[in-house]
Amino acid sequence: MSSLGNLLSGLKSFPGGIHPPDSKELSKSAQVQPFLPPALVRVLMAQHIGAPAKPVVKKKDAVKRGQVVGEAAGFVSACVHSPISGIVKDVEDFPSPVTGRPVASVVIESDGEDAWAEGVNVRQDPMSVEPKRVVELVQKAGVVGMGGATFPTHVKLSPPPNAKIEHVIINGVECEPYLTSDYRLMLDQPDRIVTALRLIMKTVGAPRGHIGVEANKPDAFQALSLAAKGSSDVQVHLLQVKYPQGAEHMLIKALEGREIPWKGGLPSAVGCLVHNAATAIAILDAVEFQRPLIERLVCVTGEGVKIPANLSVRIGTPISAILEQQGLHDGANKVLFGGPMMGLAQASLDTPTMKGVNGILVLRNAARWQRRPCIRCGRCVDACPYRLIPSELSILGEREDWDAAAVANIMECKECGCCTYVCPSKRPIVQLVKFGKSELARKRRAQEKPKK
Amino acid sequence: MLPVMALSASASVVVFATVVMVILGLLFAVGLALASEKLRVERDARIDRILGSLPGVNCAACGFQGCEAYAEAVVIAGAVTNGCVPGGADAAKLVAEIMGVEFVETEKMRAVVLCQGGKAECKERFQYDGEPDCRAAAGIMGGPKSCAYGCLGFGTCAAVCPFGAIRMGEDGLPDIDPDRCTACGVCVKTCPREIIKLLPARVHVWVACRNPDKGQAVKSICSKGCIACRLCVKADQKNAITMDGNLPSLNYDAGSDFLAAAEKCPQGCFFNEDTGCKVDEATQNVAEGLGAIP
């Protein structure tokens, strides 16, 4: 939908943002296919924000599917499970697909039986489970935010006692171009998404539930509306097509008109709680079947892939196994975890998939832009959904004046990349901001050190 | 008649404007002179004298914000008089004289690079398209170099050096001019890989590798990395080399010149400043009559 069409539609949205070509036609009609468990998986211990899990298995240990292989190291952490049954081949460090720094990983060789561990995959009625027990089960299942942020879900389900959650929002926006995994999930399991929403509402004591879907997925909207038909507590909303509407700040602004305060404010500060559609299903799986998060939908797409697909992939499957099956075109030269806007380029095809990887995007003939000086056109200022002045941040970045950038609220940037997308001078604005944030963090660490 | 009148009119305007500007200028001058007397802040004259004897590059190697902050700290807070690193003995002597204390000599230091894994020796793992800055590159998947501890080669150290002592060589590694280097330590603080270190100027041989991994892992990614074979430990006559994990640690106070150990190193990890290259290449130069570079 064009931006003019958006305006005339009268649909809800937020100020700012951009309209990149959504490119979802490549994979949107591909039905979900299971990807056969590979012979070898590598399960990383740091698949979430917070302390990495501690490996609890040794070399040559036999593990079953769904067995804990990494124990959560603290409250803001998540446990990690074996996605297949087999033998632990090694426990070794592997470069993290997010930071590149080595993290512990467990390599498991399949025995081909794919046998479940005891105590998992047992059905119970999810709505009869006590809220406290729900949080416990979710924590045990190692569920994290599956939209990409990978924040441990049990932490979000236990809001601080002084925060009153009124609205639970299921994020079915999927605003990143190319990706269609959440879309297929909403088409396949609309009833379970509504059930999961009711379960989350009951757990945090929220009276109202919402599901936000963008206007480029009308069939998903219809399916969800049908599932929620006749209920007064759950509402399904059709939203304008705009990036980054899937960011929780933007989704809350679009649906409730509320703004999360700066300086590290959380959605709970405005009485909201946002969960991605895939996370909602994982929560329901954890409670209904006591099934840990060991498998997820991954959208394999991009101009570089021969057969774009939506696959149900065991976590820990190497990229190379998936791309071998789907085939690569000549000139495919960049592989990202996630979409083109916020996705992370990968350095090696041996890298395994993780809980937060909703897509594997293969670009063809991806090129580098020639940077030019800022012409002060202000397009980035219009586009920035967080109301920052990206042009100023980029100029301060080139001067490495990070203290001034901190005053200009560089830390409030969520790195959505709208500024860089619209910049006619092709300036690497968001790259400079990321660099600045890491330099400021480094400086803060250096200042804290001598005090200890 | 008319043009002349116009001319005289414009001439009078010019004269009038000049007179007004001169009077205004005088008034402001007197005002400023009075204000500077009236509002004068007493300041120890030694601060300005010390400031004049410092190099004035504000490198902050002394631990203070800049040269002026250091000068004030010496006079007001009694900071050490030999704190200025780039100024060295000359500045320390002057500062000690101004403060009327005894001059204490500090050892002359200079920065050295602890990596020889250039473009030819250590390959890149992937093509990096981001900001051409080592600190930014190090944050993307750990940087494009195969070695997670080696020089990334984008020349951030050369860009930040306040003395222009660092230049990026063709091999993708920085060359530090020991004469220009004042050991201010700005490059040491900037390098994300921490491969620039300050060593005493009397030291001429050091181990130019910081990869603490096992030998096999190092050998597979870099042709000039330390493989922890311990031959240098055995070769050194004065037992000045010990193993610290998988890397040798040199004791510069034991009186060894480390030349024997350097010769034994199969990977050529020892960097000899007097030759600017691997020790056996230097001996070859001598054999060919080219002589060692002084």
XYZ file of C-alpha atoms in Angstrom, chain A residues 13-420:
408
model
C -0.339 3.934 13.006
C 2.427 6.009 14.611
C 4.203 9.225 13.476
C 7.423 8.845 11.473
C 8.633 5.595 9.958
C 9.221 4.477 6.397
C 7.616 2.428 3.620
C 10.212 0.071 2.175
C 9.066 -2.436 -0.484
C 7.860 -5.360 1.620
C 9.128 -8.117 -0.739
C 6.995 -10.660 1.121
C 5.604 -12.144 -2.104
C 8.734 -14.331 -2.351
C 7.737 -16.566 0.552
C 4.238 -15.571 1.703
C 2.423 -18.304 -0.200
C 4.824 -21.066 0.896
C 3.089 -23.295 3.455
C 4.985 -24.253 6.587
C 7.129 -27.342 6.023
C 8.999 -29.210 8.718
C 12.762 -29.177 8.183
C 14.129 -32.644 8.939
C 16.312 -32.657 12.071
C 19.946 -32.490 10.919
C 22.576 -35.066 11.869
C 24.466 -32.475 13.902
C 23.176 -29.489 15.859
C 25.073 -26.799 17.742
C 23.096 -25.328 20.617
C 24.431 -21.961 21.743
C 24.241 -21.042 25.438
C 23.683 -17.326 24.730
C 20.478 -17.169 22.698
C 18.882 -14.522 24.875
C 19.527 -11.166 26.499
C 21.018 -11.621 29.978
C 23.514 -14.047 31.449
C 24.414 -16.963 29.125
C 23.187 -20.380 30.258
C 25.674 -22.781 31.878
C 26.188 -26.109 30.064
C 25.124 -29.025 32.283
C 26.115 -31.874 29.964
C 29.543 -33.340 29.196
C 31.108 -34.874 26.132
C 29.663 -38.339 25.333
C 26.514 -37.781 27.462
C 23.324 -39.177 25.941
C 20.582 -36.553 25.659
C 16.914 -36.783 24.742
C 14.848 -34.319 22.761
C 13.704 -31.557 25.110
C 16.279 -32.324 27.821
C 17.973 -29.355 29.497
C 21.551 -28.922 28.234
C 22.117 -25.419 29.588
C 20.836 -24.183 32.956
C 19.746 -20.547 33.279
C 22.372 -18.476 35.118
C 20.120 -16.162 37.100
C 16.628 -14.702 36.758
C 17.327 -12.680 33.578
C 18.563 -15.729 31.693
C 16.941 -18.719 30.013
C 17.600 -22.444 29.979
C 18.487 -24.178 26.748
C 17.264 -27.629 25.671
C 18.416 -30.287 23.293
C 16.449 -30.066 20.030
C 17.149 -33.712 19.091
C 18.031 -36.958 20.829
C 21.612 -38.149 20.518
C 25.102 -37.970 21.958
C 26.934 -34.837 23.050
C 29.883 -34.641 20.703
C 31.551 -31.644 22.274
C 31.099 -28.679 24.592
C 33.129 -25.865 23.095
C 33.198 -22.135 22.442
C 31.736 -20.769 19.224
C 31.583 -17.160 17.973
C 28.183 -15.701 18.870
C 26.080 -14.825 15.790
C 25.199 -11.556 17.524
C 28.445 -10.219 18.980
C 31.107 -12.439 17.404
C 32.591 -13.069 20.845
C 33.031 -16.739 21.774
C 30.183 -18.288 23.772
C 29.790 -21.824 25.081
C 27.913 -24.227 22.831
C 26.861 -27.879 22.974
C 27.324 -29.955 19.807
C 24.904 -32.899 19.621
C 25.086 -35.752 17.151
C 21.679 -37.246 16.307
C 20.900 -40.906 17.020
C 18.042 -40.709 14.514
C 15.404 -41.698 17.076
C 14.241 -38.216 18.011
C 12.889 -39.539 21.334
C 11.319 -37.068 23.774
C 12.717 -36.685 27.271
C 10.510 -37.713 30.191
C 7.988 -35.279 31.575
C 7.716 -33.141 28.468
C 5.014 -33.237 25.833
C 2.245 -34.063 28.340
C -1.035 -32.298 27.657
C -3.005 -30.283 30.225
C -5.673 -27.592 30.024
C -3.710 -24.331 29.846
C -6.460 -22.084 31.250
C -6.716 -24.075 34.474
C -3.054 -23.538 35.354
C -2.289 -21.087 38.167
C -0.524 -17.829 37.059
C 2.508 -18.616 39.237
C 2.816 -22.044 37.672
C 2.502 -20.512 34.167
C 5.554 -18.341 34.811
C 7.400 -21.390 36.168
C 6.523 -23.513 33.145
C 7.549 -20.740 30.727
C 10.838 -20.311 32.594
C 11.431 -24.064 32.497
C 10.725 -24.155 28.773
C 13.358 -21.478 28.107
C 10.964 -19.225 26.181
C 12.436 -15.905 25.018
C 11.121 -13.068 22.832
C 11.048 -14.615 19.380
C 10.644 -11.418 17.377
C 14.387 -10.925 17.564
C 14.992 -9.137 20.880
C 15.220 -12.482 22.773
C 14.359 -11.053 26.186
C 13.488 -13.924 28.594
C 9.692 -14.210 28.530
C 9.192 -15.288 32.151
C 10.689 -11.932 33.227
C 8.107 -10.099 31.123
C 5.343 -12.304 32.590
C 6.344 -11.259 36.126
C 5.932 -7.474 36.024
C 7.009 -5.414 39.066
C 4.259 -5.407 41.742
C 3.643 -1.658 41.409
C 3.023 -1.918 37.645
C -0.611 -2.478 36.655
C -0.886 -4.138 33.245
C -4.122 -3.191 31.475
C -3.432 -4.195 27.898
C -1.716 -7.285 26.571
C -0.761 -6.849 22.913
C 0.133 -9.666 20.543
C 2.526 -8.367 17.930
C 1.524 -9.799 14.550
C 2.881 -6.821 12.660
C 5.997 -8.389 11.142
C 7.036 -5.048 9.643
C 10.494 -6.199 8.501
C 10.475 -6.610 4.721
C 10.786 -10.166 3.318
C 9.875 -12.061 6.516
C 6.690 -14.149 6.553
C 7.142 -16.625 9.433
C 4.730 -14.837 11.816
C 2.283 -14.401 8.935
C 2.187 -18.148 8.261
C 1.867 -18.830 11.992
C -1.154 -16.501 12.240
C -2.776 -18.223 9.262
C -2.120 -21.707 10.620
C -2.905 -21.261 14.311
C -5.205 -18.247 14.834
C -7.205 -20.017 17.566
C -4.112 -20.918 19.534
C -2.827 -17.311 19.303
C -6.096 -16.050 20.817
C -5.927 -18.751 23.516
C -2.310 -17.770 24.244
C -3.364 -14.132 24.515
C -6.079 -15.039 27.048
C -3.540 -17.118 28.977
C -1.094 -14.172 29.133
C -3.921 -11.811 30.160
C -4.906 -14.182 32.974
C -1.273 -14.553 34.073
C -0.598 -10.822 34.432
C -4.169 -9.918 35.403
C -4.875 -7.694 32.411
C -8.526 -7.094 31.434
C -7.937 -6.285 27.745
C -6.128 -8.042 24.913
C -5.193 -6.796 21.460
C -3.696 -8.281 18.346
C -2.080 -5.916 15.841
C -1.780 -6.963 12.189
C -0.631 -4.778 9.274
C -2.884 -4.162 6.271
C -0.624 -6.177 3.951
C -1.786 -9.383 5.712
C -5.596 -9.154 5.315
C -6.079 -12.935 5.405
C -4.224 -13.215 8.716
C -6.395 -10.393 10.065
C -9.496 -12.236 8.945
C -8.399 -15.537 10.445
C -7.623 -13.904 13.797
C -10.861 -11.880 13.783
C -12.768 -15.084 13.209
C -10.938 -16.766 16.080
C -11.708 -13.843 18.409
C -15.308 -13.434 17.184
C -17.945 -12.700 19.780
C -15.482 -11.950 22.588
C -15.453 -8.597 24.330
C -12.001 -8.909 25.894
C -9.934 -9.492 22.743
C -9.743 -7.069 19.833
C -7.957 -7.571 16.517
C -6.686 -4.388 14.843
C -5.733 -3.741 11.237
C -2.839 -1.258 11.089
C -1.234 0.817 8.340
C 1.742 -0.757 6.612
C 4.745 1.025 8.028
C 8.172 0.134 9.336
C 9.063 -0.135 12.329
C 5.519 -0.753 13.595
C 6.606 -4.081 15.069
C 8.841 -2.305 17.584
C 6.923 -2.346 20.862
C 7.248 1.430 21.325
C 5.573 1.983 17.954
C 2.919 -0.698 18.366
C 1.802 0.723 21.720
C 1.747 4.217 20.207
C -0.322 2.968 17.253
C -2.829 0.943 19.286
C -3.151 2.841 22.559
C -1.698 6.249 21.714
C 0.625 5.895 24.710
C 4.321 6.660 24.719
C 6.876 4.653 26.669
C 9.022 7.147 28.617
C 12.664 7.673 27.655
C 15.707 6.656 29.718
C 14.989 2.955 29.781
C 11.208 3.048 30.254
C 9.357 -0.260 29.846
C 5.914 -0.939 28.317
C 4.684 -1.711 31.845
C 5.162 2.002 32.634
C 2.186 2.708 30.359
C 0.223 -0.364 31.450
C 1.056 -2.473 28.399
C 2.756 -5.785 27.726
C 3.748 -6.812 24.192
C 4.501 -10.346 23.038
C 5.341 -11.476 19.538
C 2.928 -13.940 17.894
C 5.560 -16.691 17.802
C 6.379 -16.085 21.479
C 2.679 -16.403 22.329
C 2.569 -19.813 20.669
C 5.761 -20.832 22.507
C 4.188 -19.767 25.807
C 1.111 -21.848 25.044
C 3.280 -24.835 24.026
C 5.176 -24.512 27.300
C 1.994 -24.484 29.402
C -0.310 -26.768 27.418
C 2.238 -29.448 26.484
C 5.163 -28.626 28.816
C 7.157 -28.482 25.611
C 10.427 -26.523 25.692
C 11.384 -24.080 22.950
C 13.431 -26.308 20.637
C 11.802 -25.645 17.298
C 10.589 -22.509 15.568
C 9.358 -21.112 12.269
C 12.156 -19.691 10.146
C 11.462 -17.847 6.926
C 14.160 -18.636 4.355
C 13.904 -15.965 1.709
C 15.639 -13.318 -0.384
C 16.655 -12.962 -4.025
C 19.600 -15.294 -3.433
C 17.493 -18.341 -2.488
C 16.169 -20.687 -5.184
C 13.187 -22.023 -3.187
C 11.978 -19.479 -0.594
C 10.181 -21.264 2.232
C 8.736 -21.090 5.711
C 10.318 -23.923 7.629
C 9.805 -25.346 11.063
C 13.452 -25.701 12.067
C 15.066 -27.288 15.130
C 17.090 -24.686 16.999
C 20.796 -25.300 16.457
C 20.501 -26.326 12.800
C 23.431 -24.835 10.854
C 22.560 -22.298 8.122
C 24.477 -24.398 5.599
C 22.086 -27.381 6.022
C 19.052 -25.202 5.364
C 20.547 -23.363 2.398
C 21.737 -26.618 0.877
C 18.145 -27.835 0.743
C 16.653 -24.555 -0.502
C 19.419 -23.877 -3.042
C 21.356 -20.682 -3.768
C 21.410 -18.530 -6.900
C 24.686 -17.272 -8.377
C 25.649 -13.927 -6.913
C 24.187 -14.643 -3.464
C 26.695 -12.812 -1.291
C 25.144 -11.862 2.025
C 23.318 -13.966 4.603
C 21.421 -12.286 7.413
C 19.630 -13.501 10.524
C 16.386 -11.511 10.439
C 15.180 -8.953 7.941
C 17.087 -6.424 5.822
C 16.476 -3.507 8.195
C 17.700 -4.845 11.546
C 19.038 -8.283 10.596
C 22.565 -9.343 11.483
C 24.937 -10.314 8.667
C 26.550 -13.671 9.384
C 30.249 -14.367 9.019
C 30.013 -18.123 8.568
C 27.484 -20.643 7.214
C 28.371 -22.973 10.104
C 26.462 -20.623 12.394
C 23.451 -22.378 13.961
C 19.937 -20.944 14.143
C 18.789 -19.594 17.487
C 15.546 -18.949 19.375
C 15.407 -15.375 18.090
C 16.068 -16.109 14.415
C 12.785 -15.540 12.572
C 14.339 -15.489 9.122
C 17.373 -16.335 7.069
C 17.645 -13.714 4.370
C 20.026 -14.280 1.463
C 20.762 -11.176 -0.593
C 22.086 -11.206 -4.102
C 24.685 -8.721 -5.332
C 24.450 -6.744 -2.102
C 26.583 -3.660 -2.689
C 28.180 -0.989 -0.580
C 27.066 2.646 -0.849
C 29.372 5.590 -1.314
C 28.908 7.949 1.620
C 28.541 11.719 1.046
C 28.354 14.659 3.456
C 25.087 15.502 5.212
C 23.037 18.035 3.212
C 20.721 18.839 6.143
C 17.593 17.858 4.245
C 15.971 16.590 7.442
C 14.460 13.433 5.945
C 15.977 11.349 8.726
C 14.413 13.682 11.288
C 10.995 13.102 9.706
C 11.545 9.357 9.548
C 12.899 8.802 13.077
C 10.054 7.219 15.054
C 11.841 7.975 18.332
C 11.975 11.710 17.503
C 15.745 11.981 17.568
C 17.876 14.068 15.196
C 19.832 11.350 13.360
C 21.690 13.798 11.098
C 23.211 15.483 14.122
C 24.109 12.135 15.674
C 25.874 11.078 12.467
C 27.870 14.311 12.262
C 28.869 14.047 15.926
C 29.722 10.411 15.215
C 32.097 11.311 12.428
C 33.780 13.733 14.821
C 33.740 11.061 17.538
C 32.243 13.594 19.920
C 30.338 10.926 21.843
C 29.740 13.091 24.909
C 27.817 15.551 22.763
C 26.026 12.621 21.121
C 25.005 11.399 24.584
C 23.491 14.836 25.266
C 21.672 14.487 21.912
C 20.117 11.273 23.336
C 22.068 8.750 21.274
C 21.195 6.087 23.881
C 17.463 6.420 23.063
C 18.056 5.121 19.528
C 16.663 1.610 19.024
C 18.658 1.135 15.792
C 15.655 0.607 13.492
C 17.617 2.104 10.571
C 14.845 4.341 9.126
C 17.285 7.282 9.023
C 19.838 5.337 7.009
